[in-house]
Amino acid sequence: MTVYDEQWWEDRYASGEAHWSGRPNDVLVAETADLTPGSALDVGCGTGGDAIWLAEQGWQVTGADVSRTALARAAAAAAERGLAERATWEYADVVTWTPPPHAFDLVTSAFLHVPGGIRDGVIARLASGVAPGGTLLVAQHDPSDLHTVRHGQDPDLFATGEQLVAALPAGEFEVLAAEARPRMGRSHEGEHLHMADVVLRARRRS
Ligand SMILES: C[S@@+](CC[C@H](N)C(=O)[O-])C[C@H]1O[C@@H](n2cnc3c(N)ncnc32)[C@H](O)[C@@H]1O
């Protein structure tokens, strides 16, 4: 079974296979529409599509990722857009890294999949970075995408909304969404596919 670790991601970015899409994930755009821009942390930011979009909306963003190649591309893309002052980029491995406590009005993580044995700890650490009244947003491939995405061979990398909610610290968050959302996506060969995202949106109680 493939291990999707730092080296795997570095190789993928270095090979040029993983490009910056140049646009944010639809879930992020939808779920932040009613939020006032403040401080944001994007974990597993890749080459910065979501983080740069947030910076453009007025957020002060920290993008964190385990790939230094991706972070360098994100920083370059932000600088090109005149957003260098609105975005900082940090090497972080979520398997061991903890964000500064209660520091961000928004902590978001899109399509960062980790094995079930460490997922709860990762979600709890992401949640620990959310300020009182702030938002945690997690979007991943829904388990029904098992056969449509590259790491579909390993069911251990997929979680349901209920599993994500169960990892939140008891009583500290109000869950606003924990559900599968269908969308049209594309296979690696470019063919259109019916896919689904699992979306967790939760607000830390003030
Ligand atoms: C599928 S990409 C998603 C990138 C971006 N969030 C997006 O939606 O376009 C997953 C990202 O998570 C990062 N990643 C994987 N494992 C990680 C880890 N343990 N800690 C931090 N980032 C990690 C990868 O380097 C990659 O950039």
Coordinates of N, CA and C and ligand atoms in Angstrom, one line a residue:
M1 N 0.9 -1.2 0.0 CA 0.0 0.0 0.0 C 0.9 1.3 0.0
T2 N 0.5 2.2 -0.8 CA 1.3 3.5 -0.9 C 1.2 4.2 0.4
V3 N 2.3 4.8 0.8 CA 2.3 5.7 2.0 C 2.4 7.1 1.5
Y4 N 1.4 7.9 1.8 CA 1.3 9.3 1.3 C 2.0 10.2 2.3
D5 N 3.4 10.1 2.3 CA 4.1 10.8 3.3 C 4.8 12.0 2.6
E6 N 5.6 12.7 3.4 CA 6.3 13.9 2.9 C 7.0 13.6 1.6
Q7 N 7.8 12.5 1.5 CA 8.5 12.2 0.3 C 7.6 12.0 -0.9
W8 N 6.5 11.3 -0.7 CA 5.5 11.1 -1.8 C 5.0 12.4 -2.3
W9 N 4.7 13.3 -1.4 CA 4.1 14.6 -1.9 C 5.2 15.5 -2.5
E10 N 6.4 15.4 -1.9 CA 7.6 16.2 -2.5 C 7.8 15.7 -4.0
D11 N 7.8 14.4 -4.2 CA 8.0 13.8 -5.5 C 6.9 14.2 -6.4
R12 N 5.7 14.2 -5.9 CA 4.6 14.6 -6.8 C 4.7 16.1 -7.2
Y13 N 5.0 16.9 -6.3 CA 5.1 18.4 -6.7 C 6.3 18.6 -7.6
A14 N 7.4 17.9 -7.2 CA 8.7 18.1 -8.0 C 8.5 17.6 -9.4
S15 N 7.7 16.5 -9.6 CA 7.5 16.0 -10.9 C 6.6 16.9 -11.8
G16 N 6.0 17.9 -11.1 CA 5.1 18.8 -11.9 C 3.7 18.3 -12.0
E17 N 3.5 17.1 -11.4 CA 2.2 16.4 -11.6 C 1.1 17.2 -10.8
A18 N 1.4 17.8 -9.7 CA 0.4 18.6 -8.9 C 0.6 20.1 -9.2
H19 N -0.3 20.6 -9.9 CA -0.2 22.0 -10.3 C -1.1 22.9 -9.4
W20 N -0.8 24.2 -9.3 CA -1.8 25.1 -8.6 C -3.0 25.3 -9.5
S21 N -4.1 25.0 -9.0 CA -5.3 25.1 -9.9 C -5.6 26.5 -10.2
G22 N -5.1 27.5 -9.4 CA -5.4 28.9 -9.6 C -6.8 29.3 -9.2
R23 N -7.5 28.4 -8.5 CA -8.8 28.8 -7.9 C -9.0 28.0 -6.7
P24 N -9.9 28.5 -5.8 CA -10.2 27.9 -4.5 C -11.1 26.7 -4.7
N25 N -11.2 25.9 -3.7 CA -12.2 24.8 -3.6 C -13.6 25.4 -3.4
D26 N -14.6 24.9 -4.1 CA -16.0 25.4 -4.0 C -16.5 25.4 -2.6
V27 N -16.1 24.4 -1.8 CA -16.6 24.3 -0.4 C -16.1 25.5 0.4
L28 N -14.9 25.9 0.2 CA -14.3 27.0 0.9 C -15.1 28.3 0.6
V29 N -15.3 28.5 -0.7 CA -16.0 29.7 -1.1 C -17.4 29.7 -0.5
A30 N -18.1 28.6 -0.6 CA -19.5 28.6 0.0 C -19.5 28.8 1.5
E31 N -18.6 28.1 2.2 CA -18.7 28.1 3.6 C -18.1 29.3 4.3
T32 N -17.4 30.2 3.6 CA -16.8 31.4 4.2 C -17.6 32.6 3.7
A33 N -18.6 32.4 2.9 CA -19.3 33.6 2.4 C -19.9 34.5 3.5
D34 N -20.3 33.8 4.6 CA -21.0 34.6 5.7 C -20.0 34.9 6.8
L35 N -18.7 34.8 6.6 CA -17.7 35.0 7.7 C -17.0 36.4 7.4
T36 N -16.7 37.1 8.5 CA -15.9 38.3 8.4 C -14.5 38.0 8.3
P37 N -13.7 38.4 7.3 CA -12.3 38.1 7.3 C -11.5 38.5 8.5
G38 N -10.7 37.6 8.9 CA -9.8 37.8 10.1 C -8.5 37.0 9.9
S39 N -8.1 36.2 10.9 CA -6.9 35.4 10.7 C -7.4 34.0 10.3
A40 N -6.6 33.4 9.3 CA -7.0 32.0 8.8 C -5.7 31.2 8.7
L41 N -5.9 29.9 9.0 CA -4.9 28.9 8.8 C -5.4 27.8 7.8
D42 N -4.6 27.6 6.8 CA -5.0 26.5 5.8 C -4.0 25.4 5.9
V43 N -4.4 24.3 6.4 CA -3.5 23.2 6.7 C -3.6 22.1 5.5
G44 N -2.4 21.8 5.0 CA -2.3 21.0 3.7 C -2.7 21.9 2.6
C45 N -2.1 23.1 2.6 CA -2.5 24.2 1.7 C -2.0 23.9 0.3
G46 N -1.1 23.0 0.1 CA -0.5 22.7 -1.2 C 0.1 24.0 -1.8
T47 N -0.2 24.2 -3.1 CA 0.4 25.4 -3.8 C -0.5 26.6 -3.6
G48 N -1.4 26.6 -2.7 CA -2.0 27.8 -2.2 C -3.3 28.3 -2.8
G49 N -4.0 27.5 -3.5 CA -5.3 27.9 -4.2 C -6.2 28.5 -3.2
D50 N -6.5 27.8 -2.1 CA -7.4 28.3 -1.1 C -6.9 29.5 -0.3
A51 N -5.6 29.3 0.2 CA -5.0 30.4 1.0 C -4.9 31.7 0.3
I52 N -4.5 31.6 -1.0 CA -4.4 32.9 -1.8 C -5.8 33.5 -2.0
W53 N -6.8 32.7 -2.2 CA -8.1 33.2 -2.4 C -8.6 33.9 -1.1
L54 N -8.3 33.3 0.0 CA -8.7 33.9 1.3 C -8.0 35.2 1.5
A55 N -6.7 35.3 1.1 CA -5.9 36.5 1.3 C -6.6 37.6 0.4
E56 N -7.0 37.2 -0.8 CA -7.7 38.2 -1.7 C -9.0 38.7 -1.1
Q57 N -9.6 37.9 -0.3 CA -10.9 38.3 0.3 C -10.6 39.1 1.6
G58 N -9.3 39.3 2.0 CA -9.1 40.2 3.1 C -8.6 39.4 4.4
W59 N -8.5 38.1 4.3 CA -8.0 37.3 5.4 C -6.5 37.5 5.5
Q60 N -6.0 37.4 6.7 CA -4.5 37.3 7.0 C -4.3 35.8 7.1
V61 N -3.6 35.2 6.2 CA -3.5 33.7 6.1 C -2.2 33.1 6.4
T62 N -2.2 32.0 7.1 CA -1.0 31.2 7.2 C -1.3 29.9 6.4
G63 N -0.5 29.5 5.5 CA -0.6 28.3 4.8 C 0.4 27.3 5.3
A64 N 0.0 26.1 5.7 CA 0.9 25.1 6.2 C 0.9 23.8 5.4
D65 N 2.0 23.2 5.2 CA 2.1 22.0 4.4 C 3.4 21.3 4.7
V66 N 3.3 20.0 4.3 CA 4.5 19.1 4.5 C 5.5 19.2 3.3
S67 N 5.0 19.8 2.2 CA 5.9 19.9 1.0 C 6.5 21.3 0.9
R68 N 7.8 21.3 1.0 CA 8.5 22.6 0.9 C 8.4 23.1 -0.6
T69 N 8.3 22.2 -1.5 CA 8.2 22.6 -2.9 C 6.8 23.3 -3.1
A70 N 5.8 22.7 -2.6 CA 4.4 23.4 -2.7 C 4.4 24.7 -2.0
L71 N 5.0 24.8 -0.8 CA 5.0 26.1 -0.1 C 5.7 27.2 -0.9
A72 N 6.9 26.8 -1.5 CA 7.6 27.8 -2.3 C 6.8 28.3 -3.4
R73 N 6.0 27.4 -4.1 CA 5.2 27.8 -5.2 C 4.0 28.7 -4.7
A74 N 3.5 28.3 -3.5 CA 2.4 29.1 -3.0 C 2.9 30.6 -2.7
A75 N 4.1 30.6 -2.1 CA 4.7 31.9 -1.7 C 4.9 32.8 -3.0
A76 N 5.4 32.1 -4.0 CA 5.7 32.8 -5.3 C 4.4 33.3 -5.9
A77 N 3.4 32.5 -5.9 CA 2.1 32.9 -6.5 C 1.5 34.0 -5.7
A78 N 1.6 34.0 -4.3 CA 1.0 35.1 -3.5 C 1.8 36.4 -3.8
A79 N 3.1 36.3 -3.9 CA 3.9 37.5 -4.2 C 3.6 38.1 -5.5
E80 N 3.4 37.2 -6.5 CA 3.0 37.7 -7.9 C 1.7 38.5 -7.9
R81 N 0.8 38.1 -6.9 CA -0.5 38.8 -6.9 C -0.5 40.0 -5.9
G82 N 0.7 40.3 -5.4 CA 0.8 41.4 -4.5 C 0.3 41.1 -3.1
L83 N 0.3 39.8 -2.7 CA -0.4 39.4 -1.5 C 0.7 38.9 -0.4
A84 N 1.9 39.2 -0.7 CA 3.0 38.7 0.2 C 2.8 39.0 1.7
E85 N 2.2 40.2 1.9 CA 2.0 40.7 3.3 C 0.8 40.1 3.9
R86 N -0.1 39.5 3.1 CA -1.3 38.9 3.7 C -1.2 37.4 3.9
A87 N 0.0 36.8 3.5 CA 0.1 35.4 3.6 C 1.5 35.0 4.1
T88 N 1.5 34.0 5.0 CA 2.8 33.4 5.4 C 2.7 31.9 5.2
W89 N 3.8 31.3 5.1 CA 3.9 29.9 4.7 C 4.8 29.2 5.6
E90 N 4.3 28.0 6.1 CA 5.0 27.3 7.2 C 5.0 25.8 6.9
Y91 N 6.2 25.3 7.0 CA 6.4 23.8 6.9 C 5.7 23.2 8.2
A92 N 4.9 22.2 8.0 CA 4.2 21.6 9.1 C 3.8 20.2 8.7
D93 N 4.0 19.2 9.6 CA 3.5 17.9 9.4 C 2.4 17.6 10.4
V94 N 1.2 17.6 9.9 CA 0.1 17.5 10.9 C 0.1 16.2 11.7
V95 N 0.9 15.3 11.4 CA 1.0 14.1 12.2 C 1.6 14.4 13.6
T96 N 2.4 15.5 13.6 CA 3.0 15.8 14.9 C 2.8 17.3 15.3
W97 N 2.4 18.1 14.4 CA 2.4 19.6 14.6 C 1.1 20.0 15.2
T98 N 1.2 21.0 16.1 CA 0.0 21.6 16.7 C 0.0 23.1 16.4
P99 N -1.1 23.6 15.9 CA -1.1 25.1 15.7 C -1.1 25.8 17.0
P100 N -0.8 27.1 17.0 CA -0.9 27.9 18.2 C -2.3 27.8 18.7
P101 N -2.5 27.7 20.0 CA -3.8 27.5 20.6 C -4.8 28.7 20.4
H102 N -6.0 28.4 19.9 CA -7.1 29.4 19.8 C -6.6 30.6 19.1
A103 N -5.8 30.5 18.0 CA -5.1 31.6 17.4 C -5.9 32.1 16.1
F104 N -6.7 31.3 15.5 CA -7.2 31.7 14.2 C -8.8 31.7 14.2
D105 N -9.3 32.8 13.4 CA -10.7 32.9 13.3 C -11.2 31.8 12.3
L106 N -10.4 31.3 11.5 CA -10.7 30.2 10.6 C -9.6 29.2 10.5
V107 N -9.8 27.9 10.7 CA -8.9 26.9 10.4 C -9.5 26.0 9.4
T108 N -8.9 25.9 8.2 CA -9.5 25.1 7.1 C -8.5 24.1 6.6
S109 N -9.0 23.0 6.1 CA -8.1 22.0 5.6 C -8.9 21.2 4.5
A110 N -8.4 21.2 3.3 CA -9.1 20.6 2.2 C -8.3 19.5 1.6
F111 N -8.9 18.3 1.6 CA -8.4 17.2 0.9 C -7.0 16.7 1.4
L112 N -6.9 16.9 2.7 CA -5.7 16.3 3.4 C -6.2 15.0 4.1
H113 N -5.8 13.9 3.6 CA -6.2 12.6 4.0 C -5.1 11.9 4.8
V114 N -5.5 11.5 6.0 CA -4.5 10.8 6.8 C -5.1 9.5 7.3
P115 N -4.3 8.5 7.6 CA -4.9 7.2 8.0 C -5.8 7.3 9.3
G116 N -6.7 6.4 9.4 CA -7.7 6.4 10.5 C -7.1 6.4 11.9
G117 N -5.9 5.8 12.0 CA -5.3 5.7 13.3 C -4.8 7.0 13.8
I118 N -4.6 7.9 13.0 CA -4.1 9.2 13.4 C -5.1 10.4 13.1
R119 N -6.2 10.0 12.4 CA -7.1 11.1 12.0 C -7.7 11.9 13.2
D120 N -8.1 11.2 14.2 CA -8.8 11.9 15.3 C -7.8 12.9 15.9
G121 N -6.6 12.5 16.1 CA -5.6 13.4 16.7 C -5.3 14.6 15.8
V122 N -5.3 14.4 14.5 CA -5.1 15.5 13.6 C -6.3 16.5 13.6
I123 N -7.5 16.0 13.6 CA -8.7 16.9 13.6 C -8.7 17.6 15.0
A124 N -8.4 16.9 16.1 CA -8.4 17.6 17.4 C -7.4 18.7 17.4
R125 N -6.2 18.5 16.8 CA -5.2 19.5 16.8 C -5.6 20.7 15.9
L126 N -6.2 20.4 14.7 CA -6.7 21.5 13.9 C -7.7 22.3 14.7
A127 N -8.6 21.6 15.4 CA -9.6 22.3 16.2 C -9.0 23.2 17.3
S128 N -7.9 22.7 17.8 CA -7.3 23.5 19.0 C -6.8 24.9 18.5
G129 N -6.6 25.0 17.2 CA -6.1 26.3 16.7 C -7.2 27.4 16.5
V130 N -8.5 26.9 16.7 CA -9.6 27.8 16.4 C -9.9 28.7 17.6
A131 N -10.0 30.0 17.3 CA -10.3 31.0 18.4 C -11.8 30.9 18.8
P132 N -12.1 31.4 20.0 CA -13.5 31.4 20.4 C -14.3 32.2 19.4
G133 N -15.4 31.5 19.0 CA -16.3 32.1 18.0 C -15.8 31.8 16.6
G134 N -14.7 31.2 16.4 CA -14.1 30.9 15.1 C -14.6 29.6 14.5
T135 N -14.1 29.4 13.3 CA -14.7 28.3 12.5 C -13.6 27.3 12.1
L136 N -14.0 26.0 12.2 CA -13.2 24.9 11.7 C -13.9 24.4 10.5
L137 N -13.2 24.3 9.3 CA -13.8 23.8 8.1 C -12.9 22.7 7.6
V138 N -13.4 21.5 7.4 CA -12.7 20.4 6.9 C -13.4 19.8 5.7
A139 N -12.8 19.7 4.6 CA -13.4 19.1 3.4 C -12.4 18.0 2.9
Q140 N -13.0 16.8 2.7 CA -12.2 15.7 2.2 C -13.1 14.9 1.1
H141 N -12.4 14.0 0.5 CA -13.2 13.1 -0.4 C -14.1 12.2 0.5
D142 N -15.4 12.1 0.2 CA -16.3 11.3 0.9 C -15.9 9.8 0.7
P143 N -16.2 8.9 1.6 CA -15.9 7.5 1.4 C -16.5 6.9 0.1
S144 N -17.6 7.6 -0.4 CA -18.2 7.1 -1.7 C -17.3 7.4 -2.9
D145 N -16.2 8.2 -2.6 CA -15.2 8.4 -3.7 C -14.1 7.4 -3.8
L146 N -14.3 6.4 -3.0 CA -13.3 5.3 -2.9 C -12.7 4.9 -4.2
H147 N -13.6 4.8 -5.2 CA -13.1 4.3 -6.5 C -12.8 5.4 -7.6
T148 N -12.9 6.6 -7.1 CA -12.8 7.7 -8.1 C -11.5 8.5 -7.9
V149 N -10.8 8.3 -6.8 CA -9.6 9.1 -6.6 C -8.4 8.2 -6.4
R150 N -7.2 8.9 -6.6 CA -6.0 8.1 -6.6 C -5.8 7.2 -5.4
H151 N -6.1 7.7 -4.2 CA -5.9 6.9 -3.0 C -7.1 6.1 -2.7
G152 N -8.0 5.9 -3.7 CA -9.2 5.2 -3.4 C -8.9 3.7 -3.0
Q153 N -7.7 3.3 -3.3 CA -7.5 1.9 -2.9 C -7.4 1.6 -1.4
D154 N -7.3 2.7 -0.6 CA -7.1 2.5 0.8 C -8.3 3.2 1.6
P155 N -9.3 2.4 2.0 CA -10.5 2.9 2.6 C -10.1 3.6 4.0
D156 N -9.0 3.2 4.5 CA -8.6 3.8 5.8 C -8.3 5.3 5.8
L157 N -8.2 5.8 4.5 CA -7.9 7.3 4.4 C -9.2 8.1 4.3
F158 N -10.3 7.5 4.4 CA -11.6 8.2 4.2 C -12.4 8.2 5.5
A159 N -13.1 9.3 5.7 CA -13.9 9.4 6.9 C -15.3 9.9 6.6
T160 N -16.3 9.6 7.4 CA -17.6 10.1 7.2 C -17.7 11.4 8.1
G161 N -18.8 12.2 7.9 CA -19.0 13.4 8.7 C -19.1 13.0 10.2
E162 N -19.7 11.9 10.5 CA -19.9 11.5 11.9 C -18.5 11.2 12.5
Q163 N -17.7 10.6 11.7 CA -16.3 10.3 12.3 C -15.5 11.6 12.5
L164 N -15.7 12.5 11.6 CA -15.0 13.8 11.8 C -15.5 14.5 13.1
V165 N -16.8 14.5 13.2 CA -17.4 15.2 14.4 C -17.0 14.5 15.7
A166 N -16.8 13.2 15.7 CA -16.5 12.5 16.9 C -15.1 12.8 17.4
A167 N -14.2 13.4 16.5 CA -12.9 13.8 16.9 C -12.8 15.2 17.5
L168 N -13.9 15.9 17.5 CA -13.9 17.3 18.1 C -13.9 17.2 19.6
P169 N -13.3 18.1 20.3 CA -13.3 18.1 21.7 C -14.8 18.2 22.2
A170 N -15.2 17.4 23.1 CA -16.6 17.3 23.5 C -17.0 18.7 24.1
G171 N -18.2 19.1 23.6 CA -18.8 20.3 24.1 C -18.2 21.7 23.7
E172 N -17.1 21.7 23.0 CA -16.4 22.9 22.7 C -16.9 23.5 21.4
F173 N -17.5 22.7 20.5 CA -17.9 23.2 19.2 C -19.4 23.0 18.9
E174 N -20.0 23.9 18.2 CA -21.3 23.7 17.6 C -21.1 23.3 16.2
V175 N -21.7 22.1 15.8 CA -21.5 21.6 14.5 C -22.6 22.2 13.6
L176 N -22.1 22.8 12.5 CA -23.0 23.5 11.6 C -23.3 22.7 10.3
A177 N -22.3 21.8 10.0 CA -22.5 20.9 8.9 C -21.6 19.7 9.1
A178 N -22.1 18.5 8.8 CA -21.3 17.3 8.8 C -22.0 16.3 7.9
E179 N -21.6 16.4 6.6 CA -22.4 15.7 5.6 C -21.6 15.5 4.3
A180 N -22.1 14.6 3.5 CA -21.6 14.3 2.2 C -22.3 15.3 1.2
R181 N -21.5 15.9 0.3 CA -22.1 16.8 -0.7 C -21.7 16.3 -2.1
P182 N -22.6 16.0 -2.9 CA -22.3 15.5 -4.3 C -21.7 16.7 -5.1
R183 N -20.8 16.5 -6.0 CA -20.3 17.5 -6.9 C -19.8 16.8 -8.2
M184 N -19.6 17.5 -9.2 CA -19.0 17.0 -10.4 C -17.5 17.2 -10.3
G185 N -16.7 16.2 -10.5 CA -15.3 16.3 -10.5 C -14.7 15.7 -11.8
R186 N -13.4 15.6 -11.7 CA -12.7 15.0 -12.9 C -11.7 14.0 -12.5
S187 N -11.6 12.9 -13.2 CA -10.6 11.9 -13.0 C -9.2 12.4 -13.4
H188 N -8.2 11.7 -13.0 CA -6.8 12.1 -13.4 C -6.7 12.1 -14.9
E189 N -7.6 11.4 -15.6 CA -7.5 11.4 -17.1 C -8.4 12.5 -17.7
G190 N -9.0 13.3 -16.8 CA -9.8 14.4 -17.3 C -11.2 14.1 -17.5
E191 N -11.7 12.9 -17.3 CA -13.1 12.5 -17.5 C -14.0 13.0 -16.4
H192 N -15.2 13.5 -16.7 CA -16.1 14.1 -15.7 C -16.6 12.9 -14.9
L193 N -16.7 13.1 -13.6 CA -17.2 12.1 -12.7 C -18.1 12.7 -11.6
H194 N -19.1 11.9 -11.2 CA -19.9 12.2 -10.1 C -19.1 11.9 -8.8
M195 N -18.8 12.9 -8.0 CA -18.0 12.7 -6.8 C -18.8 13.2 -5.6
A196 N -18.2 13.1 -4.4 CA -18.8 13.7 -3.3 C -17.7 14.1 -2.3
D197 N -17.9 15.3 -1.6 CA -17.1 15.7 -0.6 C -17.7 15.5 0.8
V198 N -16.9 15.2 1.8 CA -17.5 15.2 3.1 C -17.0 16.5 3.7
V199 N -18.0 17.2 4.3 CA -17.8 18.6 4.8 C -18.1 18.7 6.3
L200 N -17.1 19.1 7.1 CA -17.4 19.4 8.5 C -17.2 20.9 8.7
R201 N -18.2 21.6 9.1 CA -18.1 23.0 9.6 C -18.6 23.1 11.0
A202 N -17.7 23.6 11.8 CA -18.0 23.7 13.3 C -17.5 25.0 13.8
R203 N -18.3 25.6 14.8 CA -17.9 26.9 15.4 C -17.6 26.7 16.8
R204 N -16.4 27.2 17.2 CA -16.0 27.1 18.6 C -16.9 28.0 19.4
R205 N -17.5 27.5 20.5 CA -18.3 28.3 21.4 C -17.5 29.4 22.0
S206 N -18.1 30.6 22.1 CA -17.4 31.8 22.6 C -17.2 31.6 24.1
Ligands
LIG1 C1 -4.7 16.7 -2.2 S1 -3.5 18.0 -1.7 C2 -4.7 19.3 -1.4 C3 -4.1 20.7 -1.5 C4 -5.0 21.8 -1.3 N1 -5.6 21.8 0.1 C5 -6.2 21.8 -2.3 O1 -7.3 21.5 -1.9 O2 -5.9 22.1 -3.5 C6 -3.1 17.5 -0.1 C7 -2.0 18.4 0.5 O3 -1.8 17.9 1.8 C8 -0.4 18.0 2.1 N2 -0.1 17.0 3.2 C9 -0.1 15.6 3.1 N3 0.2 15.1 4.3 C10 0.5 16.1 5.1 C11 0.9 16.2 6.4 N4 1.1 15.1 7.2 N5 1.1 17.4 7.0 C12 0.9 18.6 6.3 N6 0.5 18.5 5.0 C13 0.3 17.3 4.4 C14 0.3 17.6 0.8 O4 1.6 18.0 0.7 C15 -0.7 18.3 -0.2 O5 -0.2 19.6 -0.5

